[in-house]
Amino acid sequence: MGSSGGRPHEPVLLAEVLVQLAGAGVPAALRAEAGAVVRFLDATVGAGGHAAAILDRTAPLGRLLGLDRDPAALEVARRQLGRFGERLVLARANFARCDSVAGEHGFGALDGALFDLGLSSIQLADDARGFSFRSGGPLDMRADPDLGTTAADLVNTSPVDELRRMFRELGDEPEAARIASAIVRRRAREPFATADELGRFVAGVKTRRPRSIDPATQVFQALRMAVNGELDNLARGLEGAVRLLRPGGRLAVISFHSLEDRTVKQFFVRESRDCICPPHLPTCVCGHRAGLRVITRRPLTAEADEVARNPRARSARLRIAEKLS
């Protein structure tokens, strides 16, 4: 997912992803050893760190489809991954459409699919994108520049109740009501224009300052998720990826905050059960059949040495599931 501050980007939980998607004894590795072409999806290719490692691990027959909705990230991926030639296909697309895009490029019956839900360092490093509360750029936060609504639009026009709900539900912000009311009062005098302006304002409004994160972190998370429709896209993307997987194919998802991780966990639990009827019903009427086997009952996390090298890995959580026949 890019580089920032002059340091080369290090993809998080890389060793764990490789072991789970293409390690010894994993169905994809067994198929590759038998001489079969193996196919993977990187739904958030970014700068291509995970994609390059997967293609190296599965050479010479492994192929990979890399998706990204951000044209700037996709351009970085093209430069970084050019050495893989025809083994790699890149496409600009929202991963919510991964199943249809994969079909367009001949990537059916996948052996593995990876979603890295972290914010791209390519985006964080670009002040014009407005993702960082330290950015003096416009309050934008669109992962796809073709989207219509910006974070400034939401902050400056949303009703106070909508802002409160957004900050509470998408940001787990304990002072959501206080912040929403203060924003509405302030914007009546002067609308918010830049990311750092909003960040300073939120920090000044909050009565409790968290120790480990910037005071504006949860508000910015909520705005970013709302602007980009992240939870809806995630739900659709996970469903599409499962449809694409062959029996034995694996789905790997790296999340970075509790709301994402909870969404992934609940999806895995639901899709690993035969019946998802409400508990009060005496017999099953849903007709649902388990499509996944959960590999990681608890999410995998980064070891201390990785966190020391790459602080971004501290909050990363990796969950894996395998498609049933």
mmCIF file of C-alpha atoms in Angstrom:
data_model
loop_
_atom_site.group_PDB
_atom_site.id
_atom_site.type_symbol
_atom_site.label_atom_id
_atom_site.label_comp_id
_atom_site.label_asym_id
_atom_site.label_seq_id
_atom_site.Cartn_x
_atom_site.Cartn_y
_atom_site.Cartn_z
ATOM 1 C CA MET A 1 0.000 0.000 0.000
ATOM 2 C CA GLY A 2 2.602 2.541 -0.964
ATOM 3 C CA SER A 3 5.297 4.368 0.903
ATOM 4 C CA SER A 4 5.306 7.336 3.147
ATOM 5 C CA GLY A 5 7.945 9.596 4.560
ATOM 6 C CA GLY A 6 10.657 8.154 2.325
ATOM 7 C CA ARG A 7 10.562 4.700 3.919
ATOM 8 C CA PRO A 8 9.885 1.651 1.759
ATOM 9 C CA HIS A 9 6.470 0.181 2.401
ATOM 10 C CA GLU A 10 6.315 -3.101 4.314
ATOM 11 C CA PRO A 11 3.083 -5.052 3.858
ATOM 12 C CA VAL A 12 1.624 -6.109 7.198
ATOM 13 C CA LEU A 13 1.461 -9.745 8.330
ATOM 14 C CA LEU A 14 3.156 -10.807 5.097
ATOM 15 C CA ALA A 15 4.598 -14.075 6.407
ATOM 16 C CA GLU A 16 1.250 -15.085 7.885
ATOM 17 C CA VAL A 17 -0.594 -14.285 4.640
ATOM 18 C CA LEU A 18 1.838 -16.400 2.612
ATOM 19 C CA VAL A 19 1.603 -19.354 4.985
ATOM 20 C CA GLN A 20 -2.193 -19.270 5.022
ATOM 21 C CA LEU A 21 -2.768 -18.704 1.296
ATOM 22 C CA ALA A 22 0.086 -20.633 -0.292
ATOM 23 C CA GLY A 23 2.103 -22.359 2.443
ATOM 24 C CA ALA A 24 3.046 -26.026 2.653
ATOM 25 C CA GLY A 25 -0.011 -28.262 2.808
ATOM 26 C CA VAL A 26 -2.461 -25.514 1.835
ATOM 27 C CA PRO A 27 -4.683 -26.593 -1.100
ATOM 28 C CA ALA A 28 -3.254 -23.891 -3.388
ATOM 29 C CA ALA A 29 0.302 -25.073 -2.739
ATOM 30 C CA LEU A 30 -0.639 -28.698 -3.364
ATOM 31 C CA ARG A 31 -2.259 -27.756 -6.665
ATOM 32 C CA ALA A 32 0.799 -25.742 -7.712
ATOM 33 C CA GLU A 33 3.112 -28.633 -6.829
ATOM 34 C CA ALA A 34 0.991 -30.842 -9.078
ATOM 35 C CA GLY A 35 1.575 -28.464 -11.987
ATOM 36 C CA ALA A 36 -1.770 -26.644 -11.954
ATOM 37 C CA VAL A 37 -2.161 -22.935 -12.654
ATOM 38 C CA VAL A 38 -3.195 -21.268 -9.388
ATOM 39 C CA ARG A 39 -5.122 -17.998 -9.332
ATOM 40 C CA PHE A 40 -5.331 -15.331 -6.660
ATOM 41 C CA LEU A 41 -7.165 -12.076 -6.068
ATOM 42 C CA ASP A 42 -5.601 -9.139 -4.255
ATOM 43 C CA ALA A 43 -8.675 -6.984 -3.753
ATOM 44 C CA THR A 44 -6.663 -4.020 -2.408
ATOM 45 C CA VAL A 45 -3.420 -4.208 -4.362
ATOM 46 C CA GLY A 46 -2.059 -0.775 -3.367
ATOM 47 C CA ALA A 47 1.710 -0.687 -3.876
ATOM 48 C CA GLY A 48 1.744 -4.436 -4.467
ATOM 49 C CA GLY A 49 3.710 -5.784 -1.518
ATOM 50 C CA HIS A 50 1.413 -8.723 -0.805
ATOM 51 C CA ALA A 51 0.805 -9.334 -4.515
ATOM 52 C CA ALA A 52 4.524 -9.532 -5.316
ATOM 53 C CA ALA A 53 5.142 -12.003 -2.501
ATOM 54 C CA ILE A 54 2.244 -14.234 -3.592
ATOM 55 C CA LEU A 55 3.442 -14.237 -7.207
ATOM 56 C CA ASP A 56 7.018 -14.992 -6.138
ATOM 57 C CA ARG A 57 5.835 -17.830 -3.888
ATOM 58 C CA THR A 58 3.691 -19.414 -6.635
ATOM 59 C CA ALA A 59 6.074 -18.996 -9.596
ATOM 60 C CA PRO A 60 6.012 -19.964 -12.388
ATOM 61 C CA LEU A 61 2.329 -20.907 -12.687
ATOM 62 C CA GLY A 62 0.680 -18.554 -10.197
ATOM 63 C CA ARG A 63 -1.443 -15.719 -11.576
ATOM 64 C CA LEU A 64 -2.958 -12.787 -9.724
ATOM 65 C CA LEU A 65 -5.673 -10.208 -10.322
ATOM 66 C CA GLY A 66 -5.024 -6.976 -8.438
ATOM 67 C CA LEU A 67 -7.817 -4.473 -7.842
ATOM 68 C CA ASP A 68 -7.777 -0.932 -6.519
ATOM 69 C CA ARG A 69 -10.352 1.835 -6.774
ATOM 70 C CA ASP A 70 -7.653 4.505 -6.412
ATOM 71 C CA PRO A 71 -5.933 5.354 -9.737
ATOM 72 C CA ALA A 72 -2.876 6.738 -7.923
ATOM 73 C CA ALA A 73 -2.376 3.463 -6.046
ATOM 74 C CA LEU A 74 -2.899 1.459 -9.211
ATOM 75 C CA GLU A 75 -0.204 3.444 -10.999
ATOM 76 C CA VAL A 76 2.237 2.629 -8.195
ATOM 77 C CA ALA A 77 1.301 -1.054 -8.494
ATOM 78 C CA ARG A 78 1.969 -1.007 -12.242
ATOM 79 C CA ARG A 79 5.473 0.328 -11.648
ATOM 80 C CA GLN A 80 6.255 -2.026 -8.771
ATOM 81 C CA LEU A 81 4.859 -5.211 -10.319
ATOM 82 C CA GLY A 82 5.791 -4.846 -13.977
ATOM 83 C CA ARG A 83 8.334 -7.669 -13.740
ATOM 84 C CA PHE A 84 5.559 -10.252 -13.459
ATOM 85 C CA GLY A 85 4.341 -9.675 -16.996
ATOM 86 C CA GLU A 86 1.305 -11.693 -18.038
ATOM 87 C CA ARG A 87 1.095 -13.463 -14.684
ATOM 88 C CA LEU A 88 -0.430 -10.257 -13.304
ATOM 89 C CA VAL A 89 -3.604 -8.422 -14.298
ATOM 90 C CA LEU A 90 -4.425 -5.043 -12.743
ATOM 91 C CA ALA A 91 -7.839 -3.388 -12.869
ATOM 92 C CA ARG A 92 -9.276 -0.222 -11.419
ATOM 93 C CA ALA A 93 -12.353 -1.373 -9.530
ATOM 94 C CA ASN A 94 -14.131 -1.281 -6.197
ATOM 95 C CA PHE A 95 -13.710 -4.686 -4.542
ATOM 96 C CA ALA A 96 -17.478 -4.752 -4.007
ATOM 97 C CA ARG A 97 -17.547 -5.758 -7.701
ATOM 98 C CA CYS A 98 -14.739 -8.308 -7.426
ATOM 99 C CA ASP A 99 -16.768 -11.240 -8.744
ATOM 100 C CA SER A 100 -17.917 -9.473 -11.913
ATOM 101 C CA VAL A 101 -14.488 -7.909 -12.554
ATOM 102 C CA ALA A 102 -12.780 -11.274 -12.059
ATOM 103 C CA GLY A 103 -15.162 -12.813 -14.572
ATOM 104 C CA GLU A 104 -14.311 -10.125 -17.110
ATOM 105 C CA HIS A 105 -10.622 -11.009 -16.810
ATOM 106 C CA GLY A 106 -10.966 -14.792 -16.736
ATOM 107 C CA PHE A 107 -10.214 -15.194 -13.041
ATOM 108 C CA GLY A 108 -12.755 -17.767 -11.910
ATOM 109 C CA ALA A 109 -12.194 -20.655 -9.486
ATOM 110 C CA LEU A 110 -9.704 -18.768 -7.323
ATOM 111 C CA ASP A 111 -7.243 -20.490 -5.014
ATOM 112 C CA GLY A 112 -7.038 -17.498 -2.711
ATOM 113 C CA ALA A 113 -8.324 -13.976 -2.135
ATOM 114 C CA LEU A 114 -6.814 -11.246 0.043
ATOM 115 C CA PHE A 115 -8.413 -8.071 1.413
ATOM 116 C CA ASP A 116 -6.084 -5.616 3.206
ATOM 117 C CA LEU A 117 -8.495 -3.044 4.645
ATOM 118 C CA GLY A 118 -5.883 -0.605 5.916
ATOM 119 C CA LEU A 119 -5.722 2.976 4.709
ATOM 120 C CA SER A 120 -3.138 3.243 1.953
ATOM 121 C CA SER A 121 0.040 5.109 2.847
ATOM 122 C CA ILE A 122 -0.108 6.464 -0.709
ATOM 123 C CA GLN A 123 -3.296 8.266 0.290
ATOM 124 C CA LEU A 124 -2.001 9.347 3.698
ATOM 125 C CA ALA A 125 1.124 10.852 2.144
ATOM 126 C CA ASP A 126 -0.862 13.001 -0.305
ATOM 127 C CA ASP A 127 -2.065 16.145 1.487
ATOM 128 C CA ALA A 128 -4.487 16.877 -1.344
ATOM 129 C CA ARG A 129 -6.501 13.773 -0.395
ATOM 130 C CA GLY A 130 -7.334 15.023 3.111
ATOM 131 C CA PHE A 131 -7.108 11.650 4.885
ATOM 132 C CA SER A 132 -4.764 12.778 7.657
ATOM 133 C CA PHE A 133 -5.805 15.196 10.391
ATOM 134 C CA ARG A 134 -2.332 16.717 10.000
ATOM 135 C CA SER A 135 -2.993 17.514 6.340
ATOM 136 C CA GLY A 136 -3.452 21.118 5.270
ATOM 137 C CA GLY A 137 -5.206 19.915 2.139
ATOM 138 C CA PRO A 138 -8.925 19.940 1.391
ATOM 139 C CA LEU A 139 -11.260 17.850 3.554
ATOM 140 C CA ASP A 140 -11.826 15.206 0.878
ATOM 141 C CA MET A 141 -11.168 11.568 1.971
ATOM 142 C CA ARG A 142 -12.408 9.938 -1.249
ATOM 143 C CA ALA A 143 -10.516 6.729 -2.042
ATOM 144 C CA ASP A 144 -11.988 6.986 -5.540
ATOM 145 C CA PRO A 145 -11.751 10.557 -6.890
ATOM 146 C CA ASP A 146 -14.814 9.905 -9.058
ATOM 147 C CA LEU A 147 -17.080 9.659 -6.006
ATOM 148 C CA GLY A 148 -19.338 12.665 -5.605
ATOM 149 C CA THR A 149 -19.562 13.312 -1.855
ATOM 150 C CA THR A 150 -16.522 14.490 0.100
ATOM 151 C CA ALA A 151 -15.891 14.599 3.837
ATOM 152 C CA ALA A 152 -16.372 18.376 3.690
ATOM 153 C CA ASP A 153 -19.830 17.837 2.219
ATOM 154 C CA LEU A 154 -20.784 15.553 5.111
ATOM 155 C CA VAL A 155 -19.330 17.789 7.817
ATOM 156 C CA ASN A 156 -20.847 20.987 6.448
ATOM 157 C CA THR A 157 -24.325 19.766 5.450
ATOM 158 C CA SER A 158 -25.323 16.685 7.494
ATOM 159 C CA PRO A 159 -27.960 17.177 10.230
ATOM 160 C CA VAL A 160 -26.650 17.000 13.764
ATOM 161 C CA ASP A 161 -28.387 13.661 14.393
ATOM 162 C CA GLU A 162 -26.735 12.155 11.327
ATOM 163 C CA LEU A 163 -23.297 13.365 12.395
ATOM 164 C CA ARG A 164 -23.842 11.995 15.910
ATOM 165 C CA ARG A 165 -24.906 8.605 14.551
ATOM 166 C CA MET A 166 -21.973 8.530 12.126
ATOM 167 C CA PHE A 167 -19.365 9.338 14.765
ATOM 168 C CA ARG A 168 -20.822 6.852 17.246
ATOM 169 C CA GLU A 169 -21.520 3.916 14.915
ATOM 170 C CA LEU A 170 -18.612 4.210 12.480
ATOM 171 C CA GLY A 171 -16.019 5.733 14.788
ATOM 172 C CA ASP A 172 -16.894 4.355 18.241
ATOM 173 C CA GLU A 173 -16.500 7.969 19.371
ATOM 174 C CA PRO A 174 -17.682 8.319 23.002
ATOM 175 C CA GLU A 175 -18.190 12.087 22.673
ATOM 176 C CA ALA A 176 -20.120 11.844 19.400
ATOM 177 C CA ALA A 177 -23.036 14.036 20.519
ATOM 178 C CA ARG A 178 -20.807 16.792 21.887
ATOM 179 C CA ILE A 179 -18.636 16.871 18.756
ATOM 180 C CA ALA A 180 -21.594 16.810 16.355
ATOM 181 C CA SER A 181 -23.315 19.715 18.119
ATOM 182 C CA ALA A 182 -20.107 21.753 18.187
ATOM 183 C CA ILE A 183 -19.521 21.159 14.473
ATOM 184 C CA VAL A 184 -23.023 22.351 13.579
ATOM 185 C CA ARG A 185 -22.603 25.538 15.657
ATOM 186 C CA ARG A 186 -19.202 26.298 14.152
ATOM 187 C CA ARG A 187 -20.151 25.627 10.510
ATOM 188 C CA ALA A 188 -23.034 28.100 10.786
ATOM 189 C CA ARG A 189 -20.363 30.814 11.060
ATOM 190 C CA GLU A 190 -17.756 29.315 8.739
ATOM 191 C CA PRO A 191 -17.723 25.951 6.925
ATOM 192 C CA PHE A 192 -14.842 23.530 7.435
ATOM 193 C CA ALA A 193 -12.445 23.489 4.494
ATOM 194 C CA THR A 194 -9.265 21.581 5.399
ATOM 195 C CA ALA A 195 -8.437 18.359 7.209
ATOM 196 C CA ASP A 196 -6.121 19.909 9.785
ATOM 197 C CA GLU A 197 -8.737 22.572 10.555
ATOM 198 C CA LEU A 198 -11.283 19.892 11.460
ATOM 199 C CA GLY A 199 -8.666 17.884 13.344
ATOM 200 C CA ARG A 200 -7.727 20.837 15.557
ATOM 201 C CA PHE A 201 -11.381 21.686 16.134
ATOM 202 C CA VAL A 202 -12.289 18.163 17.261
ATOM 203 C CA ALA A 203 -9.259 18.032 19.560
ATOM 204 C CA GLY A 204 -10.384 21.297 21.155
ATOM 205 C CA VAL A 205 -13.957 20.087 21.681
ATOM 206 C CA LYS A 206 -13.165 16.749 23.323
ATOM 207 C CA THR A 207 -13.031 16.646 27.100
ATOM 208 C CA ARG A 208 -11.145 13.339 27.239
ATOM 209 C CA ARG A 209 -7.947 12.858 25.284
ATOM 210 C CA PRO A 210 -7.027 9.234 24.459
ATOM 211 C CA ARG A 211 -3.460 8.296 25.293
ATOM 212 C CA SER A 212 -2.488 6.254 22.256
ATOM 213 C CA ILE A 213 -4.233 8.025 19.345
ATOM 214 C CA ASP A 214 -4.877 11.558 18.127
ATOM 215 C CA PRO A 215 -8.140 12.985 19.541
ATOM 216 C CA ALA A 216 -9.563 13.296 16.003
ATOM 217 C CA THR A 217 -8.805 9.712 14.958
ATOM 218 C CA GLN A 218 -12.277 8.264 15.520
ATOM 219 C CA VAL A 219 -14.097 11.172 13.870
ATOM 220 C CA PHE A 220 -11.834 10.940 10.817
ATOM 221 C CA GLN A 221 -12.356 7.171 10.684
ATOM 222 C CA ALA A 222 -16.124 7.657 10.709
ATOM 223 C CA LEU A 223 -16.039 10.287 7.968
ATOM 224 C CA ARG A 224 -13.748 8.196 5.775
ATOM 225 C CA MET A 225 -15.937 5.126 6.158
ATOM 226 C CA ALA A 226 -19.085 7.110 5.370
ATOM 227 C CA VAL A 227 -17.610 8.872 2.325
ATOM 228 C CA ASN A 228 -16.371 5.604 0.834
ATOM 229 C CA GLY A 229 -19.240 3.321 1.884
ATOM 230 C CA GLU A 230 -16.680 0.995 3.424
ATOM 231 C CA LEU A 231 -18.880 -1.388 5.401
ATOM 232 C CA ASP A 232 -21.348 -1.938 2.561
ATOM 233 C CA ASN A 233 -18.500 -2.469 0.110
ATOM 234 C CA LEU A 234 -16.821 -4.904 2.507
ATOM 235 C CA ALA A 235 -19.972 -7.002 2.880
ATOM 236 C CA ARG A 236 -20.465 -7.162 -0.881
ATOM 237 C CA GLY A 237 -16.785 -7.850 -1.501
ATOM 238 C CA LEU A 238 -16.637 -10.760 0.940
ATOM 239 C CA GLU A 239 -19.725 -12.336 -0.610
ATOM 240 C CA GLY A 240 -18.270 -11.927 -4.089
ATOM 241 C CA ALA A 241 -14.923 -13.408 -3.083
ATOM 242 C CA VAL A 242 -16.571 -16.512 -1.636
ATOM 243 C CA ARG A 243 -18.441 -17.028 -4.903
ATOM 244 C CA LEU A 244 -15.134 -16.820 -6.778
ATOM 245 C CA LEU A 245 -13.220 -19.330 -4.645
ATOM 246 C CA ARG A 246 -12.827 -22.940 -5.701
ATOM 247 C CA PRO A 247 -13.408 -25.618 -3.029
ATOM 248 C CA GLY A 248 -10.356 -25.442 -0.767
ATOM 249 C CA GLY A 249 -9.658 -21.856 -1.797
ATOM 250 C CA ARG A 250 -8.909 -19.474 1.058
ATOM 251 C CA LEU A 251 -10.130 -15.992 1.938
ATOM 252 C CA ALA A 252 -7.766 -13.800 3.981
ATOM 253 C CA VAL A 253 -8.847 -10.460 5.443
ATOM 254 C CA ILE A 254 -6.633 -7.977 7.293
ATOM 255 C CA SER A 255 -8.560 -5.394 9.317
ATOM 256 C CA PHE A 256 -7.320 -2.494 11.411
ATOM 257 C CA HIS A 257 -10.138 -1.501 13.750
ATOM 258 C CA SER A 258 -12.833 -3.241 15.742
ATOM 259 C CA LEU A 259 -15.757 -2.428 13.433
ATOM 260 C CA GLU A 260 -14.055 -3.970 10.405
ATOM 261 C CA ASP A 261 -12.869 -6.982 12.368
ATOM 262 C CA ARG A 262 -16.334 -7.549 13.835
ATOM 263 C CA THR A 263 -17.877 -7.384 10.354
ATOM 264 C CA VAL A 264 -15.425 -9.983 9.026
ATOM 265 C CA LYS A 265 -15.842 -12.248 12.060
ATOM 266 C CA GLN A 266 -19.632 -12.173 11.827
ATOM 267 C CA PHE A 267 -19.504 -12.943 8.102
ATOM 268 C CA PHE A 268 -17.193 -15.924 8.682
ATOM 269 C CA VAL A 269 -19.356 -17.241 11.525
ATOM 270 C CA ARG A 270 -22.557 -16.924 9.511
ATOM 271 C CA GLU A 271 -21.108 -18.554 6.410
ATOM 272 C CA SER A 272 -19.678 -21.459 8.427
ATOM 273 C CA ARG A 273 -23.132 -22.482 9.737
ATOM 274 C CA ASP A 274 -25.798 -24.599 8.101
ATOM 275 C CA CYS A 275 -28.673 -22.724 9.701
ATOM 276 C CA ILE A 276 -28.861 -19.007 10.415
ATOM 277 C CA CYS A 277 -32.502 -18.893 11.516
ATOM 278 C CA PRO A 278 -33.381 -16.909 14.669
ATOM 279 C CA PRO A 279 -32.879 -19.084 17.782
ATOM 280 C CA HIS A 280 -36.575 -19.038 18.726
ATOM 281 C CA LEU A 281 -37.652 -20.941 15.595
ATOM 282 C CA PRO A 282 -38.178 -24.667 16.350
ATOM 283 C CA THR A 283 -37.048 -25.829 12.887
ATOM 284 C CA CYS A 284 -34.847 -24.430 10.154
ATOM 285 C CA VAL A 285 -36.659 -22.478 7.453
ATOM 286 C CA CYS A 286 -33.731 -20.532 5.988
ATOM 287 C CA GLY A 287 -32.252 -23.277 3.829
ATOM 288 C CA HIS A 288 -28.784 -21.831 4.394
ATOM 289 C CA ARG A 289 -25.824 -24.177 4.003
ATOM 290 C CA ALA A 290 -22.318 -23.637 5.316
ATOM 291 C CA GLY A 291 -19.953 -22.457 2.607
ATOM 292 C CA LEU A 292 -16.846 -21.768 4.684
ATOM 293 C CA ARG A 293 -14.639 -23.425 7.279
ATOM 294 C CA VAL A 294 -13.070 -20.913 9.658
ATOM 295 C CA ILE A 295 -9.300 -21.463 9.900
ATOM 296 C CA THR A 296 -8.523 -18.774 12.496
ATOM 297 C CA ARG A 297 -10.814 -18.955 15.523
ATOM 298 C CA ARG A 298 -8.887 -15.982 16.851
ATOM 299 C CA PRO A 299 -7.332 -13.402 14.521
ATOM 300 C CA LEU A 300 -3.613 -13.586 13.836
ATOM 301 C CA THR A 301 -1.642 -10.538 14.966
ATOM 302 C CA ALA A 302 1.837 -9.181 14.338
ATOM 303 C CA GLU A 303 4.814 -10.319 16.382
ATOM 304 C CA ALA A 304 6.721 -7.728 18.408
ATOM 305 C CA ASP A 305 9.598 -7.536 15.931
ATOM 306 C CA GLU A 306 7.231 -6.706 13.064
ATOM 307 C CA VAL A 307 5.521 -4.002 15.117
ATOM 308 C CA ALA A 308 8.936 -2.517 15.930
ATOM 309 C CA ARG A 309 9.796 -2.376 12.209
ATOM 310 C CA ASN A 310 6.337 -1.365 11.058
ATOM 311 C CA PRO A 311 4.155 0.394 13.675
ATOM 312 C CA ARG A 312 1.159 0.169 11.325
ATOM 313 C CA ALA A 313 1.068 -3.573 12.036
ATOM 314 C CA ARG A 314 0.194 -3.016 15.713
ATOM 315 C CA SER A 315 -3.556 -2.913 15.102
ATOM 316 C CA ALA A 316 -3.681 -5.419 12.216
ATOM 317 C CA ARG A 317 -5.893 -8.508 12.576
ATOM 318 C CA LEU A 318 -5.829 -11.358 10.045
ATOM 319 C CA ARG A 319 -8.731 -13.798 9.691
ATOM 320 C CA ILE A 320 -8.762 -16.791 7.329
ATOM 321 C CA ALA A 321 -11.545 -19.032 6.069
ATOM 322 C CA GLU A 322 -11.554 -21.890 3.549
ATOM 323 C CA LYS A 323 -14.319 -22.617 1.064
ATOM 324 C CA LEU A 324 -16.086 -25.934 1.461
ATOM 325 C CA SER A 325 -16.866 -28.215 -1.457
#
